[in-house]
């Protein structure tokens, strides 16, 4: 089944208030088993999530690109780090490098990544639902429910466990 951006946006909008309150509660309570439960749900959700059929993250948001990411991209593209910065990156309001444009300049028409083995760390870890201390990024997780169907499903899966 093909990814429907509008359908996800509508589902996330319908659950926006509920999800925001739930994630705020998780941040405040910091349940001991949160990371374990989230990681398990993450793996379950990604067993049926087709990232190549979606690629909404690559099409709609830009990751933070660290200096290490710049070096890795430069090596992969056989460019100097300065050339990677000049051609592909811009500083955002937080003084972090991000891609100049969306969709990602390395996203190919078939949704494959032209620099997959050298992609930025933020891309490697997206949507961050399997990271330790998930309570620290609940605001980001909330935002990701509007972009990533897997993030939405992980949050929905956490509710029956922690929303008691």
Short mmCIF file of C-alpha atoms in Angstrom, two decimals:
data_model
loop_
_atom_site.label_atom_id
_atom_site.label_comp_id
_atom_site.label_asym_id
_atom_site.label_seq_id
_atom_site.Cartn_x
_atom_site.Cartn_y
_atom_site.Cartn_z
CA UNK A 1 0.00 0.00 0.00
CA UNK A 2 1.39 3.38 -1.00
CA UNK A 3 2.04 6.03 1.59
CA UNK A 4 -0.59 8.75 1.78
CA UNK A 5 0.91 11.95 3.19
CA UNK A 6 -2.50 13.59 3.60
CA UNK A 7 -3.90 10.61 5.47
CA UNK A 8 -1.03 10.67 7.99
CA UNK A 9 -1.37 14.43 8.38
CA UNK A 10 -5.09 14.06 9.10
CA UNK A 11 -4.58 11.17 11.56
CA UNK A 12 -1.86 13.11 13.38
CA UNK A 13 -4.02 16.24 13.44
CA UNK A 14 -6.96 14.28 14.84
CA UNK A 15 -4.74 12.95 17.65
CA UNK A 16 -2.62 16.10 18.07
CA UNK A 17 -4.02 17.31 21.38
CA UNK A 18 -4.11 13.80 22.84
CA UNK A 19 -0.58 12.98 21.67
CA UNK A 20 0.87 16.25 22.90
CA UNK A 21 -0.65 15.72 26.38
CA UNK A 22 0.44 12.07 26.48
CA UNK A 23 4.03 12.85 25.51
CA UNK A 24 4.19 15.74 28.00
CA UNK A 25 3.04 13.31 30.69
CA UNK A 26 5.76 10.82 29.68
CA UNK A 27 8.37 13.54 29.86
CA UNK A 28 7.26 14.47 33.36
CA UNK A 29 6.81 10.91 34.73
CA UNK A 30 9.81 9.28 33.00
CA UNK A 31 8.58 5.68 33.33
CA UNK A 32 11.43 3.23 33.96
CA UNK A 33 10.34 0.86 31.20
CA UNK A 34 9.70 3.59 28.58
CA UNK A 35 12.87 3.00 26.56
CA UNK A 36 12.45 -0.77 26.58
CA UNK A 37 8.79 -0.57 25.51
CA UNK A 38 9.52 2.08 22.87
CA UNK A 39 12.40 0.08 21.41
CA UNK A 40 10.24 -3.04 21.20
CA UNK A 41 7.43 -1.09 19.53
CA UNK A 42 9.94 0.56 17.19
CA UNK A 43 11.10 -2.85 15.95
CA UNK A 44 7.52 -4.10 15.58
CA UNK A 45 6.42 -1.01 13.67
CA UNK A 46 9.43 -1.13 11.35
CA UNK A 47 8.65 -4.75 10.52
CA UNK A 48 5.70 -3.46 8.48
CA UNK A 49 6.70 0.13 7.69
CA UNK A 50 8.01 0.64 4.16
CA UNK A 51 10.39 3.60 4.30
CA UNK A 52 11.05 3.42 0.56
CA UNK A 53 7.32 3.64 -0.10
CA UNK A 54 7.14 6.75 2.07
CA UNK A 55 10.34 8.84 2.24
CA UNK A 56 8.25 11.66 3.71
CA UNK A 57 11.11 12.62 6.03
CA UNK A 58 13.43 13.07 3.04
CA UNK A 59 10.77 14.99 1.15
CA UNK A 60 9.63 17.36 3.85
CA UNK A 61 12.25 18.01 6.56
CA UNK A 62 15.97 18.59 6.70
CA UNK A 63 18.21 16.89 9.25
CA UNK A 64 20.88 18.58 11.29
CA UNK A 65 24.20 17.88 9.57
CA UNK A 66 27.18 17.76 11.92
CA UNK A 67 30.82 18.36 11.04
CA UNK A 68 31.38 14.59 11.13
CA UNK A 69 28.48 14.19 8.69
CA UNK A 70 30.03 16.82 6.41
CA UNK A 71 33.34 14.94 6.42
CA UNK A 72 31.60 11.62 5.70
CA UNK A 73 29.57 13.15 2.85
CA UNK A 74 32.66 14.87 1.44
CA UNK A 75 34.58 11.60 1.42
CA UNK A 76 31.68 9.77 -0.20
CA UNK A 77 31.11 12.46 -2.84
CA UNK A 78 34.84 13.02 -3.36
CA UNK A 79 34.51 16.68 -2.52
CA UNK A 80 36.17 18.90 0.03
CA UNK A 81 34.11 19.52 3.17
CA UNK A 82 33.89 23.22 2.24
CA UNK A 83 32.41 22.23 -1.15
CA UNK A 84 29.75 20.07 0.54
CA UNK A 85 28.82 23.01 2.75
CA UNK A 86 28.72 25.47 -0.15
CA UNK A 87 26.73 23.21 -2.47
CA UNK A 88 24.28 21.51 -0.14
CA UNK A 89 24.06 23.15 3.28
CA UNK A 90 22.86 26.30 4.99
CA UNK A 91 22.91 27.44 8.62
CA UNK A 92 19.49 27.44 10.29
CA UNK A 93 18.21 29.73 13.04
CA UNK A 94 19.94 27.56 15.67
CA UNK A 95 23.25 27.85 13.81
CA UNK A 96 23.11 24.18 12.74
CA UNK A 97 23.82 23.03 9.21
CA UNK A 98 20.82 21.65 7.34
CA UNK A 99 20.23 20.88 3.68
CA UNK A 100 19.50 23.96 1.58
CA UNK A 101 16.32 22.51 0.21
CA UNK A 102 13.70 19.86 0.54
CA UNK A 103 13.30 17.31 -0.76
CA UNK A 104 16.77 16.16 0.18
CA UNK A 105 19.22 16.74 -2.68
CA UNK A 106 20.29 13.10 -2.41
CA UNK A 107 16.81 11.60 -2.66
CA UNK A 108 16.41 9.75 -5.95
CA UNK A 109 13.09 9.37 -7.81
CA UNK A 110 12.67 5.79 -6.50
CA UNK A 111 13.04 7.09 -2.89
CA UNK A 112 16.48 5.55 -2.51
CA UNK A 113 19.23 7.67 -0.99
CA UNK A 114 22.16 8.47 -3.25
CA UNK A 115 24.48 8.76 -0.21
CA UNK A 116 22.86 6.08 1.98
CA UNK A 117 26.11 4.68 3.40
CA UNK A 118 27.30 8.23 4.20
CA UNK A 119 23.99 9.80 5.21
CA UNK A 120 23.90 12.13 8.22
CA UNK A 121 23.51 10.67 11.68
CA UNK A 122 20.09 12.29 12.08
CA UNK A 123 18.92 10.38 8.99
CA UNK A 124 20.39 7.11 10.29
CA UNK A 125 18.53 7.46 13.57
CA UNK A 126 15.23 8.90 12.31
CA UNK A 127 12.53 8.88 13.70
CA UNK A 128 14.49 8.42 16.96
CA UNK A 129 11.80 6.23 18.55
CA UNK A 130 14.33 3.59 19.60
CA UNK A 131 16.77 5.87 21.38
CA UNK A 132 17.61 5.84 25.07
CA UNK A 133 15.98 8.47 27.29
CA UNK A 134 13.11 8.95 24.86
CA UNK A 135 11.48 11.23 27.43
CA UNK A 136 14.13 13.86 26.52
CA UNK A 137 12.84 14.21 22.95
CA UNK A 138 9.07 14.09 23.40
CA UNK A 139 8.64 17.43 21.60
CA UNK A 140 10.54 16.08 18.60
CA UNK A 141 8.62 12.80 18.77
CA UNK A 142 5.36 14.75 18.70
CA UNK A 143 6.49 16.67 15.59
CA UNK A 144 7.58 13.42 13.94
CA UNK A 145 4.07 11.94 14.28
CA UNK A 146 3.03 14.37 11.53
CA UNK A 147 5.85 13.26 9.22
CA UNK A 148 6.57 9.59 9.88
CA UNK A 149 3.89 6.90 10.01
CA UNK A 150 6.21 4.77 12.16
CA UNK A 151 6.59 7.52 14.77
CA UNK A 152 2.81 7.92 14.82
CA UNK A 153 2.33 4.16 15.32
CA UNK A 154 4.96 3.98 18.08
CA UNK A 155 3.26 6.79 20.01
CA UNK A 156 -0.13 5.12 19.53
CA UNK A 157 1.37 1.84 20.75
CA UNK A 158 2.84 3.45 23.86
CA UNK A 159 -0.51 4.89 24.98
CA UNK A 160 -2.12 1.64 26.16
CA UNK A 161 1.03 0.83 28.12
CA UNK A 162 1.58 4.17 29.88
CA UNK A 163 -1.64 6.14 29.64
CA UNK A 164 -3.39 4.65 32.64
#
